[in-house]
Amino acid sequence: MDGICHRPVTQPDSMTKTRVLTGITTTGTPHLGNYVGAIKPAIAASQDPSVQSYYFLADLHALIKCQDPGRVQESRLEIAATWLALGLDTDNAIFYRQSDVPEITELTWMLSCVCAKGLMNRAHAYKAAVAENEAAGNQDPDKGITMGLFGYPVLMAADILMFNAHKVPVGRDQIQHIEMARDIAGRFNHLFKGDYFSLPEAVVDDRVAVLGGLDGRKMSKSYNNTIPLFVSEKKLLKLVRKIKTNSLEPGEPKEPEGCTLFQIYSAFATVEESAALRREYQNGIGWGEAKTRVFEYLNEQLREPRERYQALMEDPGHIEQVLLKGAERARAEAVPFLDRLRQAVGLGRFV
Ligand code: TRP
């Protein structure tokens, strides 16, 4: 032989494909806004054989915001069941709990040791917390701020860099965190003289709708205006009826643009179906009737996944198995990579 180390002809898929990774913080119950903004596009990507996707329950991140163990536990199960019920392809996508991959926490420490404190001072979430303290006239600007909150972007960088993700689909509010991950990755590569990490890119899809909630503001757990994805039929009807509309009477033409009810419908319906409702608006459909239409449509779309969701929620043992299998696949990559990183920083084995 010529002494050159040839690459094996077939590399593991995950090494040659584009790697797409995203995490879901497990503090809430998935709602229609989550589905349209994040879950639906992620599930579609999980079915694309040309990408290797990594989706995980960011349960270590959940501990930053939530010290209610029951809530964290419940949310982890609900989110996992939701993704599975909606058709996540777990043969293709690697689906795991962050806390099942201890290599991530170890990497967090390594990254913390190269990350400038000043970088973290500039993080939006931290700055907002400080600003709130200042506005409240607190002596200590860091009052109530934990090291978890302060170091949040480092944990997130570790999530991403552990798998050398190329693309990270996120909401706008997370772009800064991806930039920080790039920054930290670059610094590590430079200090330890190697291309250990590839630099991740945020992917923000402006085409996906940001859904309005019951009160017309963005649908969000923090505004308490959400429509959970898998509530009972009765509850769904009640919530759809609660969506805020204006006081126009039946018979008066209505404007679909800017109407939350219309927007929610459109996020689920086909182009033709939306156009049909648009015409009904112009023809003066009454709000009561419009709400019934939207409810019936959503209910029809959600019926099957709701049944699957309920069955999954009754079988946590199955979900546990799926997640443990995902963690095993994740660790098959994380363990050898962390070994390499340990060597890079001087923590390798002696022999
Ligand atoms: N911080 C993200 C959010 O609140 C969740 C998250 C944690 C994440 N780790 C991540 C997203 C890694 C993308 C990549 O939405």
mmCIF file with all atom_site columns, N, CA and C and ligand atoms in Angstrom, residues 21-25 56-59 61 65 98 152 155-160 168-171 173-174 177-178, ligand 1:
data_model
loop_
_atom_site.group_PDB
_atom_site.id
_atom_site.type_symbol
_atom_site.label_atom_id
_atom_site.label_alt_id
_atom_site.label_comp_id
_atom_site.label_asym_id
_atom_site.label_entity_id
_atom_site.label_seq_id
_atom_site.pdbx_PDB_ins_code
_atom_site.Cartn_x
_atom_site.Cartn_y
_atom_site.Cartn_z
_atom_site.occupancy
_atom_site.B_iso_or_equiv
_atom_site.pdbx_formal_charge
_atom_site.auth_seq_id
_atom_site.auth_comp_id
_atom_site.auth_asym_id
_atom_site.auth_atom_id
_atom_site.pdbx_PDB_model_num
ATOM   1  N N   . LEU A 1 21  ? -30.224 20.445 13.428 1.00 0.00 ? 21  LEU A N   1
ATOM   2  C CA  . LEU A 1 21  ? -30.483 20.142 14.843 1.00 0.00 ? 21  LEU A CA  1
ATOM   3  C C   . LEU A 1 21  ? -31.345 21.217 15.486 1.00 0.00 ? 21  LEU A C   1
ATOM   4  N N   . THR A 1 22  ? -32.300 20.785 16.279 1.00 0.00 ? 22  THR A N   1
ATOM   5  C CA  . THR A 1 22  ? -32.997 21.780 17.083 1.00 0.00 ? 22  THR A CA  1
ATOM   6  C C   . THR A 1 22  ? -33.524 21.177 18.374 1.00 0.00 ? 22  THR A C   1
ATOM   7  N N   . GLY A 1 23  ? -33.652 22.050 19.376 1.00 0.00 ? 23  GLY A N   1
ATOM   8  C CA  . GLY A 1 23  ? -34.105 21.600 20.694 1.00 0.00 ? 23  GLY A CA  1
ATOM   9  C C   . GLY A 1 23  ? -35.407 22.268 21.073 1.00 0.00 ? 23  GLY A C   1
ATOM   10 N N   . ILE A 1 24  ? -36.172 21.585 21.907 1.00 0.00 ? 24  ILE A N   1
ATOM   11 C CA  . ILE A 1 24  ? -37.458 22.116 22.371 1.00 0.00 ? 24  ILE A CA  1
ATOM   12 C C   . ILE A 1 24  ? -37.402 22.148 23.891 1.00 0.00 ? 24  ILE A C   1
ATOM   13 N N   . THR A 1 25  ? -37.512 23.334 24.451 1.00 0.00 ? 25  THR A N   1
ATOM   14 C CA  . THR A 1 25  ? -37.465 23.448 25.909 1.00 0.00 ? 25  THR A CA  1
ATOM   15 C C   . THR A 1 25  ? -38.741 22.851 26.504 1.00 0.00 ? 25  THR A C   1
ATOM   16 N N   . PHE A 1 56  ? -34.228 17.210 19.913 1.00 0.00 ? 56  PHE A N   1
ATOM   17 C CA  . PHE A 1 56  ? -34.122 16.756 21.300 1.00 0.00 ? 56  PHE A CA  1
ATOM   18 C C   . PHE A 1 56  ? -34.962 17.595 22.244 1.00 0.00 ? 56  PHE A C   1
ATOM   19 N N   . LEU A 1 57  ? -35.307 16.962 23.351 1.00 0.00 ? 57  LEU A N   1
ATOM   20 C CA  . LEU A 1 57  ? -36.030 17.645 24.417 1.00 0.00 ? 57  LEU A CA  1
ATOM   21 C C   . LEU A 1 57  ? -34.974 18.358 25.251 1.00 0.00 ? 57  LEU A C   1
ATOM   22 N N   . ALA A 1 58  ? -35.012 19.683 25.236 1.00 0.00 ? 58  ALA A N   1
ATOM   23 C CA  . ALA A 1 58  ? -34.008 20.466 25.967 1.00 0.00 ? 58  ALA A CA  1
ATOM   24 C C   . ALA A 1 58  ? -34.439 20.540 27.429 1.00 0.00 ? 58  ALA A C   1
ATOM   25 N N   . ASP A 1 59  ? -34.324 19.393 28.110 1.00 0.00 ? 59  ASP A N   1
ATOM   26 C CA  . ASP A 1 59  ? -34.840 19.344 29.484 1.00 0.00 ? 59  ASP A CA  1
ATOM   27 C C   . ASP A 1 59  ? -33.876 19.960 30.489 1.00 0.00 ? 59  ASP A C   1
ATOM   28 N N   . HIS A 1 61  ? -32.315 22.700 29.774 1.00 0.00 ? 61  HIS A N   1
ATOM   29 C CA  . HIS A 1 61  ? -32.719 24.103 29.655 1.00 0.00 ? 61  HIS A CA  1
ATOM   30 C C   . HIS A 1 61  ? -34.000 24.380 30.433 1.00 0.00 ? 61  HIS A C   1
ATOM   31 N N   . LYS A 1 65  ? -35.772 27.627 33.720 1.00 0.00 ? 65  LYS A N   1
ATOM   32 C CA  . LYS A 1 65  ? -36.998 28.435 33.844 1.00 0.00 ? 65  LYS A CA  1
ATOM   33 C C   . LYS A 1 65  ? -37.980 27.866 34.835 1.00 0.00 ? 65  LYS A C   1
ATOM   34 N N   . GLN A 1 98  ? -31.968 15.634 26.011 1.00 0.00 ? 98  GLN A N   1
ATOM   35 C CA  . GLN A 1 98  ? -30.663 16.250 26.294 1.00 0.00 ? 98  GLN A CA  1
ATOM   36 C C   . GLN A 1 98  ? -30.026 15.622 27.546 1.00 0.00 ? 98  GLN A C   1
ATOM   37 N N   . TYR A 1 152 ? -26.851 30.009 29.926 1.00 0.00 ? 152 TYR A N   1
ATOM   38 C CA  . TYR A 1 152 ? -27.783 29.358 28.995 1.00 0.00 ? 152 TYR A CA  1
ATOM   39 C C   . TYR A 1 152 ? -27.215 29.213 27.582 1.00 0.00 ? 152 TYR A C   1
ATOM   40 N N   . LEU A 1 155 ? -24.690 26.260 27.224 1.00 0.00 ? 155 LEU A N   1
ATOM   41 C CA  . LEU A 1 155 ? -25.331 24.938 27.147 1.00 0.00 ? 155 LEU A CA  1
ATOM   42 C C   . LEU A 1 155 ? -25.904 24.736 25.751 1.00 0.00 ? 155 LEU A C   1
ATOM   43 N N   . MET A 1 156 ? -26.502 25.786 25.222 1.00 0.00 ? 156 MET A N   1
ATOM   44 C CA  . MET A 1 156 ? -27.088 25.680 23.880 1.00 0.00 ? 156 MET A CA  1
ATOM   45 C C   . MET A 1 156 ? -25.990 25.473 22.829 1.00 0.00 ? 156 MET A C   1
ATOM   46 N N   . ALA A 1 157 ? -24.860 26.135 23.018 1.00 0.00 ? 157 ALA A N   1
ATOM   47 C CA  . ALA A 1 157 ? -23.734 25.936 22.091 1.00 0.00 ? 157 ALA A CA  1
ATOM   48 C C   . ALA A 1 157 ? -23.274 24.476 22.146 1.00 0.00 ? 157 ALA A C   1
ATOM   49 N N   . ALA A 1 158 ? -23.225 23.924 23.359 1.00 0.00 ? 158 ALA A N   1
ATOM   50 C CA  . ALA A 1 158 ? -22.803 22.529 23.499 1.00 0.00 ? 158 ALA A CA  1
ATOM   51 C C   . ALA A 1 158 ? -23.785 21.589 22.795 1.00 0.00 ? 158 ALA A C   1
ATOM   52 N N   . ASP A 1 159 ? -25.090 21.879 22.911 1.00 0.00 ? 159 ASP A N   1
ATOM   53 C CA  . ASP A 1 159 ? -26.099 21.063 22.208 1.00 0.00 ? 159 ASP A CA  1
ATOM   54 C C   . ASP A 1 159 ? -25.778 20.971 20.724 1.00 0.00 ? 159 ASP A C   1
ATOM   55 N N   . ILE A 1 160 ? -25.429 22.125 20.192 1.00 0.00 ? 160 ILE A N   1
ATOM   56 C CA  . ILE A 1 160 ? -25.248 22.243 18.741 1.00 0.00 ? 160 ILE A CA  1
ATOM   57 C C   . ILE A 1 160 ? -23.896 21.679 18.309 1.00 0.00 ? 160 ILE A C   1
ATOM   58 N N   . VAL A 1 168 ? -29.426 25.142 12.117 1.00 0.00 ? 168 VAL A N   1
ATOM   59 C CA  . VAL A 1 168 ? -30.214 25.122 13.342 1.00 0.00 ? 168 VAL A CA  1
ATOM   60 C C   . VAL A 1 168 ? -31.495 25.937 13.133 1.00 0.00 ? 168 VAL A C   1
ATOM   61 N N   . PRO A 1 169 ? -32.618 25.249 12.850 1.00 0.00 ? 169 PRO A N   1
ATOM   62 C CA  . PRO A 1 169 ? -33.876 25.983 12.674 1.00 0.00 ? 169 PRO A CA  1
ATOM   63 C C   . PRO A 1 169 ? -34.352 26.534 14.025 1.00 0.00 ? 169 PRO A C   1
ATOM   64 N N   . VAL A 1 170 ? -34.544 27.827 14.076 1.00 0.00 ? 170 VAL A N   1
ATOM   65 C CA  . VAL A 1 170 ? -34.971 28.467 15.332 1.00 0.00 ? 170 VAL A CA  1
ATOM   66 C C   . VAL A 1 170 ? -35.876 29.657 15.031 1.00 0.00 ? 170 VAL A C   1
ATOM   67 N N   . GLY A 1 171 ? -36.480 30.162 16.071 1.00 0.00 ? 171 GLY A N   1
ATOM   68 C CA  . GLY A 1 171 ? -37.218 31.413 15.972 1.00 0.00 ? 171 GLY A CA  1
ATOM   69 C C   . GLY A 1 171 ? -36.242 32.579 16.029 1.00 0.00 ? 171 GLY A C   1
ATOM   70 N N   . ASP A 1 173 ? -35.872 34.971 17.979 1.00 0.00 ? 173 ASP A N   1
ATOM   71 C CA  . ASP A 1 173 ? -35.312 35.288 19.302 1.00 0.00 ? 173 ASP A CA  1
ATOM   72 C C   . ASP A 1 173 ? -34.077 34.454 19.634 1.00 0.00 ? 173 ASP A C   1
ATOM   73 N N   . GLN A 1 174 ? -33.836 33.409 18.854 1.00 0.00 ? 174 GLN A N   1
ATOM   74 C CA  . GLN A 1 174 ? -32.702 32.527 19.168 1.00 0.00 ? 174 GLN A CA  1
ATOM   75 C C   . GLN A 1 174 ? -31.474 32.781 18.298 1.00 0.00 ? 174 GLN A C   1
ATOM   76 N N   . HIS A 1 177 ? -28.207 33.368 19.998 1.00 0.00 ? 177 HIS A N   1
ATOM   77 C CA  . HIS A 1 177 ? -27.582 32.195 20.619 1.00 0.00 ? 177 HIS A CA  1
ATOM   78 C C   . HIS A 1 177 ? -26.765 31.394 19.601 1.00 0.00 ? 177 HIS A C   1
ATOM   79 N N   . ILE A 1 178 ? -27.224 31.358 18.377 1.00 0.00 ? 178 ILE A N   1
ATOM   80 C CA  . ILE A 1 178 ? -26.480 30.605 17.352 1.00 0.00 ? 178 ILE A CA  1
ATOM   81 C C   . ILE A 1 178 ? -25.189 31.366 17.024 1.00 0.00 ? 178 ILE A C   1
HETATM 82 N N1  . TRP B 2 .   ? -33.224 27.779 23.473 1.00 0.00 ? 1   TRP B N1  1
HETATM 83 C C1  . TRP B 2 .   ? -34.116 27.155 22.545 1.00 0.00 ? 1   TRP B C1  1
HETATM 84 C C2  . TRP B 2 .   ? -35.499 27.784 22.697 1.00 0.00 ? 1   TRP B C2  1
HETATM 85 O O1  . TRP B 2 .   ? -35.851 28.244 23.772 1.00 0.00 ? 1   TRP B O1  1
HETATM 86 C C3  . TRP B 2 .   ? -34.194 25.674 22.767 1.00 0.00 ? 1   TRP B C3  1
HETATM 87 C C4  . TRP B 2 .   ? -32.865 25.033 22.521 1.00 0.00 ? 1   TRP B C4  1
HETATM 88 C C5  . TRP B 2 .   ? -32.031 24.521 23.445 1.00 0.00 ? 1   TRP B C5  1
HETATM 89 C C6  . TRP B 2 .   ? -32.243 24.891 21.257 1.00 0.00 ? 1   TRP B C6  1
HETATM 90 N N2  . TRP B 2 .   ? -30.904 24.040 22.852 1.00 0.00 ? 1   TRP B N2  1
HETATM 91 C C7  . TRP B 2 .   ? -31.001 24.267 21.507 1.00 0.00 ? 1   TRP B C7  1
HETATM 92 C C8  . TRP B 2 .   ? -32.606 25.244 19.955 1.00 0.00 ? 1   TRP B C8  1
HETATM 93 C C9  . TRP B 2 .   ? -30.120 23.989 20.473 1.00 0.00 ? 1   TRP B C9  1
HETATM 94 C C10 . TRP B 2 .   ? -31.719 24.958 18.933 1.00 0.00 ? 1   TRP B C10 1
HETATM 95 C C11 . TRP B 2 .   ? -30.472 24.342 19.176 1.00 0.00 ? 1   TRP B C11 1
HETATM 96 O O2  . TRP B 2 .   ? -36.251 27.793 21.754 1.00 0.00 ? 1   TRP B O2  1
#
